[in-house]
Each structure stands twice: as C-alpha cells, then as structure tokens.
PDB file of C-alpha atoms in Angstrom:
ATOM      1  CA  MET A   1       0.000   0.000   0.000  1.00 61.00           C
ATOM      2  CA  SER A   2       1.581   3.266  -1.110  1.00 69.00           C
ATOM      3  CA  PRO A   3       1.526   6.399   1.050  1.00 63.00           C
ATOM      4  CA  GLU A   4      -0.400   8.209  -1.699  1.00 73.00           C
ATOM      5  CA  TYR A   5      -3.137   5.569  -1.737  1.00 76.00           C
ATOM      6  CA  LEU A   6      -3.387   5.569   2.061  1.00 66.00           C
ATOM      7  CA  SER A   7      -3.569   9.362   2.065  1.00 68.00           C
ATOM      8  CA  HIS A   8      -6.361   9.251  -0.527  1.00 77.00           C
ATOM      9  CA  LEU A   9      -8.339   6.694   1.499  1.00 75.00           C
ATOM     10  CA  VAL A  10      -7.969   8.754   4.665  1.00 73.00           C
ATOM     11  CA  SER A  11      -9.032  11.962   2.930  1.00 74.00           C
ATOM     12  CA  VAL A  12     -12.150  10.259   1.539  1.00 78.00           C
ATOM     13  CA  TYR A  13     -13.168   7.917   4.386  1.00 78.00           C
ATOM     14  CA  GLY A  14     -11.343   9.240   7.435  1.00 73.00           C
ATOM     15  CA  TYR A  15      -9.219   7.330   9.912  1.00 81.00           C
ATOM     16  CA  ILE A  16     -11.739   4.484  10.091  1.00 84.00           C
ATOM     17  CA  VAL A  17     -10.311   3.106   6.817  1.00 83.00           C
ATOM     18  CA  ILE A  18      -6.927   2.631   8.504  1.00 85.00           C
ATOM     19  CA  PHE A  19      -8.359   0.434  11.260  1.00 90.00           C
ATOM     20  CA  PRO A  20      -8.803  -2.817   9.235  1.00 90.00           C
ATOM     21  CA  PHE A  21      -5.299  -2.469   7.817  1.00 87.00           C
ATOM     22  CA  ALA A  22      -3.966  -1.928  11.356  1.00 90.00           C
ATOM     23  CA  ILE A  23      -5.527  -5.236  12.410  1.00 90.00           C
ATOM     24  CA  ILE A  24      -3.792  -7.070   9.568  1.00 86.00           C
ATOM     25  CA  GLU A  25      -0.411  -5.335   9.415  1.00 83.00           C
ATOM     26  CA  GLY A  26      -0.002  -2.763  12.154  1.00 83.00           C
ATOM     27  CA  PRO A  27       3.781  -2.230  12.219  1.00 85.00           C
ATOM     28  CA  ILE A  28       4.176  -1.392   8.530  1.00 86.00           C
ATOM     29  CA  LEU A  29       1.087   0.791   8.601  1.00 87.00           C
ATOM     30  CA  THR A  30       2.437   2.609  11.661  1.00 90.00           C
ATOM     31  CA  VAL A  31       5.681   3.517   9.879  1.00 90.00           C
ATOM     32  CA  ILE A  32       3.720   4.675   6.808  1.00 87.00           C
ATOM     33  CA  GLY A  33       1.407   6.629   9.111  1.00 88.00           C
ATOM     34  CA  GLY A  34       4.404   8.328  10.737  1.00 90.00           C
ATOM     35  CA  PHE A  35       5.720   9.228   7.303  1.00 87.00           C
ATOM     36  CA  LEU A  36       2.353  10.796   6.423  1.00 85.00           C
ATOM     37  CA  VAL A  37       2.348  12.635   9.771  1.00 89.00           C
ATOM     38  CA  SER A  38       5.678  14.225   8.821  1.00 88.00           C
ATOM     39  CA  LEU A  39       4.109  15.422   5.570  1.00 84.00           C
ATOM     40  CA  GLY A  40       1.233  16.967   7.516  1.00 86.00           C
ATOM     41  CA  LEU A  41      -1.376  14.573   6.102  1.00 83.00           C
ATOM     42  CA  LEU A  42      -2.300  12.736   9.325  1.00 86.00           C
ATOM     43  CA  ASN A  43      -2.727  13.645  12.972  1.00 91.00           C
ATOM     44  CA  PRO A  44      -0.118  11.787  15.081  1.00 93.00           C
ATOM     45  CA  VAL A  45      -2.444  11.233  18.051  1.00 95.00           C
ATOM     46  CA  LEU A  46      -5.299   9.877  15.935  1.00 93.00           C
ATOM     47  CA  ILE A  47      -3.103   7.549  13.880  1.00 93.00           C
ATOM     48  CA  TYR A  48      -1.493   6.268  17.098  1.00 95.00           C
ATOM     49  CA  ILE A  49      -4.881   5.522  18.680  1.00 95.00           C
ATOM     50  CA  VAL A  50      -6.207   3.809  15.536  1.00 94.00           C
ATOM     51  CA  VAL A  51      -3.074   1.690  15.059  1.00 94.00           C
ATOM     52  CA  LEU A  52      -2.975   0.732  18.740  1.00 95.00           C
ATOM     53  CA  ALA A  53      -6.648  -0.274  18.719  1.00 95.00           C
ATOM     54  CA  GLY A  54      -6.171  -2.278  15.518  1.00 94.00           C
ATOM     55  CA  ASP A  55      -3.159  -4.074  16.944  1.00 92.00           C
ATOM     56  CA  VAL A  56      -5.007  -5.070  20.130  1.00 93.00           C
ATOM     57  CA  VAL A  57      -8.028  -6.253  18.115  1.00 95.00           C
ATOM     58  CA  GLY A  58      -5.718  -8.334  15.902  1.00 92.00           C
ATOM     59  CA  ASP A  59      -4.075  -9.859  18.962  1.00 91.00           C
ATOM     60  CA  SER A  60      -7.501 -10.608  20.442  1.00 94.00           C
ATOM     61  CA  VAL A  61      -8.591 -12.348  17.235  1.00 94.00           C
ATOM     62  CA  CYS A  62      -5.497 -14.572  17.424  1.00 89.00           C
ATOM     63  CA  TYR A  63      -6.270 -15.292  21.075  1.00 91.00           C
ATOM     64  CA  ALA A  64      -9.898 -16.172  20.222  1.00 93.00           C
ATOM     65  CA  ILE A  65      -8.770 -18.506  17.441  1.00 89.00           C
ATOM     66  CA  GLY A  66      -6.609 -20.358  19.947  1.00 85.00           C
ATOM     67  CA  ARG A  67      -9.199 -20.334  22.698  1.00 88.00           C
ATOM     68  CA  TRP A  68     -12.249 -21.492  20.730  1.00 88.00           C
ATOM     69  CA  GLY A  69     -10.842 -22.748  17.473  1.00 82.00           C
ATOM     70  CA  ARG A  70      -8.405 -25.423  18.562  1.00 74.00           C
ATOM     71  CA  PRO A  71      -9.833 -28.042  16.156  1.00 78.00           C
ATOM     72  CA  LEU A  72      -9.655 -25.444  13.387  1.00 76.00           C
ATOM     73  CA  THR A  73      -6.024 -24.609  14.132  1.00 70.00           C
ATOM     74  CA  HIS A  74      -5.064 -28.271  13.995  1.00 72.00           C
ATOM     75  CA  SER A  75      -6.898 -28.787  10.703  1.00 76.00           C
ATOM     76  CA  TYR A  76      -6.081 -25.574   8.823  1.00 76.00           C
ATOM     77  CA  GLY A  77      -3.356 -23.877  10.837  1.00 73.00           C
ATOM     78  CA  ARG A  78      -0.582 -25.096   8.572  1.00 74.00           C
ATOM     79  CA  TYR A  79      -1.854 -22.741   5.853  1.00 76.00           C
ATOM     80  CA  ILE A  80      -0.958 -19.709   7.973  1.00 70.00           C
ATOM     81  CA  GLY A  81       2.166 -21.105   9.634  1.00 73.00           C
ATOM     82  CA  LEU A  82       0.520 -22.758  12.650  1.00 71.00           C
ATOM     83  CA  THR A  83       2.067 -26.187  12.334  1.00 77.00           C
ATOM     84  CA  PRO A  84       1.602 -28.695  15.179  1.00 77.00           C
ATOM     85  CA  GLU A  85       5.335 -28.433  15.910  1.00 80.00           C
ATOM     86  CA  ARG A  86       5.187 -24.643  16.241  1.00 76.00           C
ATOM     87  CA  LEU A  87       2.104 -24.826  18.447  1.00 72.00           C
ATOM     88  CA  ALA A  88       3.720 -27.458  20.687  1.00 76.00           C
ATOM     89  CA  SER A  89       6.881 -25.383  20.997  1.00 76.00           C
ATOM     90  CA  ALA A  90       4.881 -22.246  21.833  1.00 70.00           C
ATOM     91  CA  GLN A  91       2.751 -24.129  24.358  1.00 72.00           C
ATOM     92  CA  THR A  92       5.829 -25.389  26.196  1.00 75.00           C
ATOM     93  CA  PHE A  93       7.180 -21.862  26.393  1.00 72.00           C
ATOM     94  CA  PHE A  94       3.794 -20.504  27.557  1.00 74.00           C
ATOM     95  CA  HIS A  95       3.531 -23.032  30.369  1.00 72.00           C
ATOM     96  CA  GLU A  96       6.828 -21.812  31.781  1.00 74.00           C
ATOM     97  CA  ASN A  97       6.095 -18.068  31.632  1.00 76.00           C
ATOM     98  CA  HIS A  98       2.922 -16.549  30.217  1.00 73.00           C
ATOM     99  CA  GLN A  99       4.005 -12.913  30.230  1.00 78.00           C
ATOM    100  CA  LYS A 100       7.411 -13.476  28.627  1.00 80.00           C
ATOM    101  CA  ALA A 101       5.742 -15.627  25.989  1.00 77.00           C
ATOM    102  CA  VAL A 102       3.240 -12.914  25.074  1.00 80.00           C
ATOM    103  CA  ILE A 103       6.007 -10.302  24.964  1.00 80.00           C
ATOM    104  CA  ALA A 104       8.134 -12.558  22.743  1.00 77.00           C
ATOM    105  CA  SER A 105       5.142 -13.236  20.498  1.00 77.00           C
ATOM    106  CA  LYS A 106       4.575  -9.516  20.070  1.00 77.00           C
ATOM    107  CA  LEU A 107       8.203  -8.605  19.417  1.00 76.00           C
ATOM    108  CA  ILE A 108       9.580 -11.560  17.449  1.00 76.00           C
ATOM    109  CA  HIS A 109       7.992 -11.395  14.030  1.00 69.00           C
ATOM    110  CA  GLY A 110       8.266 -15.069  13.088  1.00 66.00           C
ATOM    111  CA  ILE A 111       6.417 -16.434  16.126  1.00 66.00           C
ATOM    112  CA  GLY A 112       3.786 -13.730  16.542  1.00 73.00           C
ATOM    113  CA  TRP A 113       0.713 -15.572  15.266  1.00 74.00           C
ATOM    114  CA  THR A 114       1.697 -18.852  16.807  1.00 75.00           C
ATOM    115  CA  GLY A 115       2.389 -17.427  20.240  1.00 78.00           C
ATOM    116  CA  LEU A 116      -0.805 -15.385  20.395  1.00 84.00           C
ATOM    117  CA  VAL A 117      -2.908 -18.360  19.281  1.00 82.00           C
ATOM    118  CA  ALA A 118      -1.100 -20.550  21.812  1.00 79.00           C
ATOM    119  CA  ALA A 119      -1.998 -18.075  24.571  1.00 84.00           C
ATOM    120  CA  GLY A 120      -5.661 -18.595  23.745  1.00 86.00           C
ATOM    121  CA  SER A 121      -5.396 -22.349  23.456  1.00 80.00           C
ATOM    122  CA  LEU A 122      -3.704 -22.510  26.872  1.00 81.00           C
ATOM    123  CA  HIS A 123      -6.491 -20.385  28.375  1.00 83.00           C
ATOM    124  CA  VAL A 124      -4.180 -17.647  29.598  1.00 84.00           C
ATOM    125  CA  PRO A 125      -6.550 -15.225  31.378  1.00 87.00           C
ATOM    126  CA  TYR A 126      -7.732 -12.790  28.706  1.00 92.00           C
ATOM    127  CA  TRP A 127      -7.276  -9.610  30.748  1.00 92.00           C
ATOM    128  CA  ARG A 128      -3.692 -10.567  31.600  1.00 88.00           C
ATOM    129  CA  PHE A 129      -3.092 -11.337  27.928  1.00 90.00           C
ATOM    130  CA  VAL A 130      -4.650  -8.124  26.619  1.00 93.00           C
ATOM    131  CA  ARG A 131      -2.932  -5.982  29.278  1.00 92.00           C
ATOM    132  CA  THR A 132       0.468  -7.332  28.228  1.00 90.00           C
ATOM    133  CA  CYS A 133      -0.365  -6.936  24.530  1.00 90.00           C
ATOM    134  CA  LEU A 134      -1.575  -3.377  25.084  1.00 94.00           C
ATOM    135  CA  PHE A 135       1.594  -2.430  26.951  1.00 93.00           C
ATOM    136  CA  ILE A 136       3.881  -3.904  24.273  1.00 91.00           C
ATOM    137  CA  SER A 137       1.769  -2.541  21.401  1.00 92.00           C
ATOM    138  CA  ALA A 138       1.761   0.944  22.936  1.00 95.00           C
ATOM    139  CA  ALA A 139       5.551   1.038  23.162  1.00 93.00           C
ATOM    140  CA  GLN A 140       6.084  -0.635  19.785  1.00 92.00           C
ATOM    141  CA  SER A 141       3.564   1.565  17.962  1.00 93.00           C
ATOM    142  CA  PHE A 142       5.045   4.707  19.498  1.00 96.00           C
ATOM    143  CA  ALA A 143       8.561   3.706  18.407  1.00 94.00           C
ATOM    144  CA  LEU A 144       7.424   2.799  14.885  1.00 93.00           C
ATOM    145  CA  LEU A 145       5.448   6.033  14.555  1.00 94.00           C
ATOM    146  CA  ILE A 146       8.543   8.020  15.568  1.00 94.00           C
ATOM    147  CA  ILE A 147      10.626   6.058  13.029  1.00 92.00           C
ATOM    148  CA  GLY A 148       8.086   6.890  10.322  1.00 91.00           C
ATOM    149  CA  ILE A 149       8.109  10.568  11.292  1.00 92.00           C
ATOM    150  CA  LEU A 150      11.921  10.645  11.252  1.00 91.00           C
ATOM    151  CA  PHE A 151      12.002   8.905   7.863  1.00 88.00           C
ATOM    152  CA  GLY A 152       9.518  11.467   6.591  1.00 85.00           C
ATOM    153  CA  HIS A 153      11.645  14.366   7.818  1.00 81.00           C
ATOM    154  CA  ALA A 154      14.743  12.723   6.328  1.00 84.00           C
ATOM    155  CA  TYR A 155      12.882  12.272   3.035  1.00 76.00           C
ATOM    156  CA  LEU A 156      11.997  15.966   2.990  1.00 72.00           C
ATOM    157  CA  LEU A 157      15.575  16.971   3.836  1.00 74.00           C
ATOM    158  CA  ILE A 158      17.009  14.641   1.215  1.00 75.00           C
ATOM    159  CA  GLY A 159      14.620  16.119  -1.334  1.00 70.00           C
ATOM    160  CA  GLN A 160      15.715  19.601  -0.305  1.00 70.00           C
ATOM    161  CA  TYR A 161      19.405  18.677  -0.499  1.00 69.00           C
ATOM    162  CA  LEU A 162      18.905  17.014  -3.867  1.00 70.00           C
ATOM    163  CA  SER A 163      17.268  20.218  -5.091  1.00 72.00           C
ATOM    164  CA  TYR A 164      20.257  22.234  -3.844  1.00 71.00           C
ATOM    165  CA  PHE A 165      22.656  19.713  -5.368  1.00 72.00           C
ATOM    166  CA  ALA A 166      20.812  19.798  -8.694  1.00 71.00           C
ATOM    167  CA  ALA A 167      20.922  23.605  -8.669  1.00 72.00           C
ATOM    168  CA  VAL A 168      24.667  23.646  -7.927  1.00 75.00           C
ATOM    169  CA  VAL A 169      25.367  21.025 -10.609  1.00 77.00           C
ATOM    170  CA  SER A 170      23.295  23.026 -13.104  1.00 78.00           C
ATOM    171  CA  VAL A 171      25.166  26.251 -12.327  1.00 79.00           C
ATOM    172  CA  VAL A 172      28.538  24.481 -12.536  1.00 83.00           C
ATOM    173  CA  ALA A 173      27.566  22.791 -15.824  1.00 83.00           C
ATOM    174  CA  LEU A 174      26.321  26.066 -17.345  1.00 82.00           C
ATOM    175  CA  THR A 175      29.434  27.919 -16.170  1.00 86.00           C
ATOM    176  CA  ALA A 176      31.719  25.183 -17.527  1.00 86.00           C
ATOM    177  CA  GLY A 177      29.824  25.178 -20.830  1.00 84.00           C
ATOM    178  CA  LEU A 178      30.007  28.961 -21.075  1.00 85.00           C
ATOM    179  CA  LEU A 179      33.734  29.008 -20.246  1.00 85.00           C
ATOM    180  CA  TYR A 180      34.404  26.249 -22.778  1.00 84.00           C
ATOM    181  CA  GLY A 181      32.422  28.139 -25.421  1.00 82.00           C
ATOM    182  CA  LEU A 182      34.345  31.359 -24.703  1.00 82.00           C
ATOM    183  CA  TYR A 183      37.628  29.438 -24.816  1.00 83.00           C
ATOM    184  CA  ARG A 184      36.726  27.963 -28.223  1.00 81.00           C
ATOM    185  CA  LEU A 185      35.689  31.386 -29.554  1.00 82.00           C
ATOM    186  CA  LYS A 186      38.896  33.003 -28.339  1.00 81.00           C
ATOM    187  CA  LYS A 187      41.041  30.176 -29.718  1.00 80.00           C
ATOM    188  CA  GLY A 188      39.788  30.541 -33.230  1.00 72.00           C
ATOM    189  CA  GLY A 189      36.137  29.817 -33.565  1.00 58.00           C
ATOM    190  CA  VAL A 190      33.759  27.003 -33.107  1.00 55.00           C
ATOM    191  CA  LYS A 191      33.940  24.229 -35.709  1.00 56.00           C
TER     192      LYS A 191
END
C-alpha cells in the first residue's frame, strides 16, 4: 500500500479506513502513518490511537482462534504457519512463563501468530493477555510512529538537499559550458 493511496483513502473515508489495515499489518502501517504525519497529512495522536486499537483487536482475534478454534487450528493452521510443531513449541514456552511468551510473540515477528494463538489455546486469562499486549503494542507503535516521522523528515531533507545539489550542478555545468564556449571562440572559432 503506497503512502499516496493511504492518504487518498484517509481523505475520503477518514481514519476508520486505517483500522482494518492496522488489524492485519499494524507495524508497517504505523511507519507509513508516521511518514504521512511528517508530511502533515495525518494527525499523530489519531493515527497512534487507531493503530494501537487495531493491533489489540488483531491480537484478540489470534487469542480467540486459539481459545475457541483449537480443532480449526489443527486442521487448517498449517496454511498460515501454525504447524503442530510450532504450536507445541509455543505451548511449552507458555507453560513456563505466560508474560514473557506474550512479549516474545509480540516482538519476534516469526512467532507472533503462533504465540498469540497458543496463549488462547492454553487459556491464559484474557485480561492478563490483553494488558500485556496493550503495553507492548503501545511502546512498539510509538517507536514505529517516531521512526516513520523521522524517515519522513529525512525524506523531505534529502529532497531539499537534492534540489540544492541539482541547482549547484546546473550552475557548474552552465558555467563550464560557457567558459568552454568562450575558450573555443577566443582560440579561433567554433567548428
């Protein structure tokens, strides 16, 4: 999803259009949102709230799949990376320490789905689960939003510097061309 397309959707439908994308892929959307904040197209507080809410809803969906869809995860989980081996490994880790497991699931990209589904299938108390997810998502979303804003500012500065560089190169090229032309005229004419 390009920043231009996201900006168009937001201008037409408002921030509510961002919410479903935040459920599916919050981190990437957060960086793009930060970039658009730096361009003045989005409000940083609103995009943060929407992305945070979408992330927690996405985590809750994974939890619900594990909690009430255990037969489904065993039958069809392999299509989304939930192999029996991954689930067993996540379950072992969850039995030893619920909170560390949720934190690891949120921060380590490769085990995210599996760990969140495993939390549901192990019946980790939902409020403990969602509290941990909210805490991690709040910090992660804030950091990613700042990264997006910084990238946006860097993009603007790079564009500005490239404009200055292009202007300097143009002046140097014109001056060199003019000096070469004068040199050729003085030397005996242009052939």
